[in-house]
Amino acid sequence: MSLAATILIAIVVMVILSASRGSEDKTTAKKKVYALRNKYFWGLTILVIVGLFTTLQSLPYSFSGKQADETYTVVALQWGWKIAPGVSNIAPADFEGADEINIKANKTIKFIVTSQDVNHDFSIYNDEGVLLTQTQAMPGYKNVLHYTFPKPGTYHVVCLEYCGGAHDYMVTTINVI
Ligand code: CUA
């Protein structure tokens, strides 16, 4: 397959080379190509800048930079969650936390998320099944996620990274009061 592709590319290149030879003055052709390249360059640059500024504002993970009201440490494991208030320097495997927690509404919550075994994904859903925010839970890394629960209710933490046999059951509840 790759040999056939290589041969095809070689043929195309040879056809292009033979077609371009002598048919046009080399410097004129060069100028044309450069002018076209310039147009493409500036066109793409403007497109990227406009795209960046218009889409950045709708990023779901914006954080105003103000101090978080409360911090929680989250450790993911096969197959469950350990969540507790505060910053932890304990090794993830030794860390102790609750499966189900209560959090206050309208407070900026800082989640420090890690894993004690394999990659998981800490994602928060509302009771209508809408994904609100998420971050990877990775062994050896602490990923920070800021989130403000808009109103009291039952929210669900679901693992969104396939992590083995009981991945589907890696679900818990955050009671927002
Ligand atoms: Cu943990 Cu999937």
PDB file of C-alpha atoms in Angstrom, residues 14-146:
ATOM      1  CA  MET A  14       7.939  13.672 -12.374  1.00  0.00           C
ATOM      2  CA  VAL A  15       4.875  14.804 -14.359  1.00  0.00           C
ATOM      3  CA  ILE A  16       4.947  18.192 -12.613  1.00  0.00           C
ATOM      4  CA  LEU A  17       8.685  18.545 -13.205  1.00  0.00           C
ATOM      5  CA  SER A  18       8.436  17.689 -16.898  1.00  0.00           C
ATOM      6  CA  ALA A  19       5.418  19.970 -17.371  1.00  0.00           C
ATOM      7  CA  SER A  20       7.081  22.939 -15.733  1.00  0.00           C
ATOM      8  CA  ARG A  21      10.359  22.570 -17.615  1.00  0.00           C
ATOM      9  CA  GLY A  22      10.727  25.198 -20.273  1.00  0.00           C
ATOM     10  CA  SER A  23       7.058  26.089 -20.362  1.00  0.00           C
ATOM     11  CA  GLU A  24       7.538  29.247 -18.366  1.00  0.00           C
ATOM     12  CA  ASP A  25      10.355  31.486 -17.306  1.00  0.00           C
ATOM     13  CA  LYS A  26      11.525  30.251 -13.927  1.00  0.00           C
ATOM     14  CA  THR A  27      11.730  33.686 -12.275  1.00  0.00           C
ATOM     15  CA  THR A  28       8.201  34.619 -13.421  1.00  0.00           C
ATOM     16  CA  ALA A  29       6.839  31.344 -12.071  1.00  0.00           C
ATOM     17  CA  LYS A  30       8.695  31.892  -8.810  1.00  0.00           C
ATOM     18  CA  LYS A  31       7.221  35.356  -8.425  1.00  0.00           C
ATOM     19  CA  LYS A  32       3.708  34.044  -9.038  1.00  0.00           C
ATOM     20  CA  VAL A  33       4.123  31.303  -6.433  1.00  0.00           C
ATOM     21  CA  TYR A  34       5.581  33.723  -3.879  1.00  0.00           C
ATOM     22  CA  ALA A  35       2.742  36.195  -4.390  1.00  0.00           C
ATOM     23  CA  LEU A  36       0.211  33.414  -3.940  1.00  0.00           C
ATOM     24  CA  ARG A  37       2.032  32.173  -0.846  1.00  0.00           C
ATOM     25  CA  ASN A  38       1.967  35.680   0.645  1.00  0.00           C
ATOM     26  CA  LYS A  39      -1.764  35.935   0.090  1.00  0.00           C
ATOM     27  CA  TYR A  40      -2.311  32.558   1.746  1.00  0.00           C
ATOM     28  CA  PHE A  41      -0.067  33.491   4.653  1.00  0.00           C
ATOM     29  CA  TRP A  42      -1.856  36.757   5.460  1.00  0.00           C
ATOM     30  CA  GLY A  43      -5.260  35.236   4.796  1.00  0.00           C
ATOM     31  CA  LEU A  44      -4.593  32.399   7.225  1.00  0.00           C
ATOM     32  CA  THR A  45      -3.018  34.738   9.804  1.00  0.00           C
ATOM     33  CA  ILE A  46      -6.102  36.973   9.832  1.00  0.00           C
ATOM     34  CA  LEU A  47      -8.370  33.925   9.971  1.00  0.00           C
ATOM     35  CA  VAL A  48      -6.478  32.472  12.966  1.00  0.00           C
ATOM     36  CA  ILE A  49      -6.440  35.787  14.888  1.00  0.00           C
ATOM     37  CA  VAL A  50     -10.149  36.454  14.291  1.00  0.00           C
ATOM     38  CA  GLY A  51     -10.995  32.829  15.128  1.00  0.00           C
ATOM     39  CA  LEU A  52      -8.929  32.963  18.316  1.00  0.00           C
ATOM     40  CA  PHE A  53     -10.544  36.140  19.635  1.00  0.00           C
ATOM     41  CA  THR A  54     -14.095  35.118  18.807  1.00  0.00           C
ATOM     42  CA  THR A  55     -13.846  31.587  20.215  1.00  0.00           C
ATOM     43  CA  LEU A  56     -11.730  32.281  23.336  1.00  0.00           C
ATOM     44  CA  GLN A  57     -14.640  34.095  24.972  1.00  0.00           C
ATOM     45  CA  SER A  58     -16.848  31.038  24.837  1.00  0.00           C
ATOM     46  CA  LEU A  59     -14.289  28.734  26.461  1.00  0.00           C
ATOM     47  CA  PRO A  60     -16.143  26.899  29.235  1.00  0.00           C
ATOM     48  CA  TYR A  61     -13.142  26.947  31.590  1.00  0.00           C
ATOM     49  CA  SER A  62     -12.660  30.647  32.081  1.00  0.00           C
ATOM     50  CA  PHE A  63     -11.417  31.677  35.499  1.00  0.00           C
ATOM     51  CA  SER A  64     -11.473  35.304  36.491  1.00  0.00           C
ATOM     52  CA  GLY A  65      -8.223  34.997  38.441  1.00  0.00           C
ATOM     53  CA  LYS A  66      -9.837  35.796  41.761  1.00  0.00           C
ATOM     54  CA  GLN A  67      -9.040  33.600  44.746  1.00  0.00           C
ATOM     55  CA  ALA A  68     -11.013  30.399  45.070  1.00  0.00           C
ATOM     56  CA  ASP A  69     -13.433  30.338  48.001  1.00  0.00           C
ATOM     57  CA  GLU A  70     -12.784  26.689  48.744  1.00  0.00           C
ATOM     58  CA  THR A  71     -10.264  24.072  47.661  1.00  0.00           C
ATOM     59  CA  TYR A  72     -10.862  20.343  47.337  1.00  0.00           C
ATOM     60  CA  THR A  73      -8.432  17.551  46.620  1.00  0.00           C
ATOM     61  CA  VAL A  74      -9.735  14.825  44.311  1.00  0.00           C
ATOM     62  CA  VAL A  75      -8.022  11.452  43.905  1.00  0.00           C
ATOM     63  CA  ALA A  76      -9.329   9.065  41.265  1.00  0.00           C
ATOM     64  CA  LEU A  77      -8.756   5.330  41.526  1.00  0.00           C
ATOM     65  CA  GLN A  78      -9.928   2.075  39.994  1.00  0.00           C
ATOM     66  CA  TRP A  79     -12.819   2.475  40.535  1.00  0.00           C
ATOM     67  CA  GLY A  80     -13.969   5.348  42.655  1.00  0.00           C
ATOM     68  CA  TRP A  81     -13.292   8.838  43.950  1.00  0.00           C
ATOM     69  CA  LYS A  82     -11.705  10.210  47.118  1.00  0.00           C
ATOM     70  CA  ILE A  83     -12.620  13.852  47.698  1.00  0.00           C
ATOM     71  CA  ALA A  84     -11.773  16.002  50.710  1.00  0.00           C
ATOM     72  CA  PRO A  85     -11.492  19.725  51.483  1.00  0.00           C
ATOM     73  CA  GLY A  86      -8.072  21.377  51.411  1.00  0.00           C
ATOM     74  CA  VAL A  87      -4.750  20.899  49.675  1.00  0.00           C
ATOM     75  CA  SER A  88      -3.092  17.533  50.270  1.00  0.00           C
ATOM     76  CA  ASN A  89       0.572  16.609  50.249  1.00  0.00           C
ATOM     77  CA  ILE A  90      -0.177  12.997  51.125  1.00  0.00           C
ATOM     78  CA  ALA A  91       0.619  10.379  48.474  1.00  0.00           C
ATOM     79  CA  PRO A  92      -2.568   9.795  46.414  1.00  0.00           C
ATOM     80  CA  ALA A  93      -2.736   6.116  47.446  1.00  0.00           C
ATOM     81  CA  ASP A  94      -2.687   7.063  51.149  1.00  0.00           C
ATOM     82  CA  PHE A  95      -5.034  10.015  50.778  1.00  0.00           C
ATOM     83  CA  GLU A  96      -8.395   9.587  52.462  1.00  0.00           C
ATOM     84  CA  GLY A  97     -11.514  11.272  51.217  1.00  0.00           C
ATOM     85  CA  ALA A  98     -15.219  10.793  50.925  1.00  0.00           C
ATOM     86  CA  ASP A  99     -17.005   9.394  47.915  1.00  0.00           C
ATOM     87  CA  GLU A 100     -19.972  11.748  48.218  1.00  0.00           C
ATOM     88  CA  ILE A 101     -19.509  15.362  49.277  1.00  0.00           C
ATOM     89  CA  ASN A 102     -21.453  18.541  50.036  1.00  0.00           C
ATOM     90  CA  ILE A 103     -20.376  21.794  48.418  1.00  0.00           C
ATOM     91  CA  LYS A 104     -21.830  25.286  48.684  1.00  0.00           C
ATOM     92  CA  ALA A 105     -23.459  26.922  45.680  1.00  0.00           C
ATOM     93  CA  ASN A 106     -22.170  30.183  44.219  1.00  0.00           C
ATOM     94  CA  LYS A 107     -18.663  29.711  45.625  1.00  0.00           C
ATOM     95  CA  THR A 108     -15.600  29.441  43.426  1.00  0.00           C
ATOM     96  CA  ILE A 109     -14.359  25.926  44.024  1.00  0.00           C
ATOM     97  CA  LYS A 110     -10.824  24.905  43.167  1.00  0.00           C
ATOM     98  CA  PHE A 111     -10.465  21.163  42.533  1.00  0.00           C
ATOM     99  CA  ILE A 112      -6.941  19.756  42.592  1.00  0.00           C
ATOM    100  CA  VAL A 113      -7.292  16.517  40.674  1.00  0.00           C
ATOM    101  CA  THR A 114      -4.948  13.548  40.486  1.00  0.00           C
ATOM    102  CA  SER A 115      -5.019   9.753  40.242  1.00  0.00           C
ATOM    103  CA  GLN A 116      -3.422   6.981  42.272  1.00  0.00           C
ATOM    104  CA  ASP A 117      -3.273   4.460  39.445  1.00  0.00           C
ATOM    105  CA  VAL A 118      -4.221   5.060  35.806  1.00  0.00           C
ATOM    106  CA  ASN A 119      -5.690   7.955  33.798  1.00  0.00           C
ATOM    107  CA  HIS A 120      -9.257   8.869  34.685  1.00  0.00           C
ATOM    108  CA  ASP A 121     -11.352  11.898  33.877  1.00  0.00           C
ATOM    109  CA  PHE A 122     -13.072  14.017  36.513  1.00  0.00           C
ATOM    110  CA  SER A 123     -16.217  15.368  34.911  1.00  0.00           C
ATOM    111  CA  ILE A 124     -19.158  17.070  36.545  1.00  0.00           C
ATOM    112  CA  TYR A 125     -22.686  16.742  35.199  1.00  0.00           C
ATOM    113  CA  ASN A 126     -25.878  18.414  36.380  1.00  0.00           C
ATOM    114  CA  ASP A 127     -28.993  16.352  37.107  1.00  0.00           C
ATOM    115  CA  GLU A 128     -30.181  16.863  33.535  1.00  0.00           C
ATOM    116  CA  GLY A 129     -27.129  15.019  32.252  1.00  0.00           C
ATOM    117  CA  VAL A 130     -25.379  18.115  30.892  1.00  0.00           C
ATOM    118  CA  LEU A 131     -21.586  18.092  31.131  1.00  0.00           C
ATOM    119  CA  LEU A 132     -20.557  21.249  33.013  1.00  0.00           C
ATOM    120  CA  THR A 133     -16.802  20.940  33.329  1.00  0.00           C
ATOM    121  CA  GLN A 134     -14.061  18.311  33.337  1.00  0.00           C
ATOM    122  CA  THR A 135     -10.353  17.678  33.658  1.00  0.00           C
ATOM    123  CA  GLN A 136      -8.093  14.658  33.365  1.00  0.00           C
ATOM    124  CA  ALA A 137      -7.101  12.811  36.542  1.00  0.00           C
ATOM    125  CA  MET A 138      -3.564  11.635  35.862  1.00  0.00           C
ATOM    126  CA  PRO A 139      -1.099   9.775  38.077  1.00  0.00           C
ATOM    127  CA  GLY A 140       1.851  12.036  38.910  1.00  0.00           C
ATOM    128  CA  TYR A 141       0.070  15.242  37.898  1.00  0.00           C
ATOM    129  CA  LYS A 142      -2.164  17.703  39.719  1.00  0.00           C
ATOM    130  CA  ASN A 143      -4.690  19.275  37.392  1.00  0.00           C
ATOM    131  CA  VAL A 144      -6.497  22.330  38.688  1.00  0.00           C
ATOM    132  CA  LEU A 145     -10.122  22.951  37.825  1.00  0.00           C
ATOM    133  CA  HIS A 146     -12.143  25.967  38.963  1.00  0.00           C
TER     134      HIS A 146
END
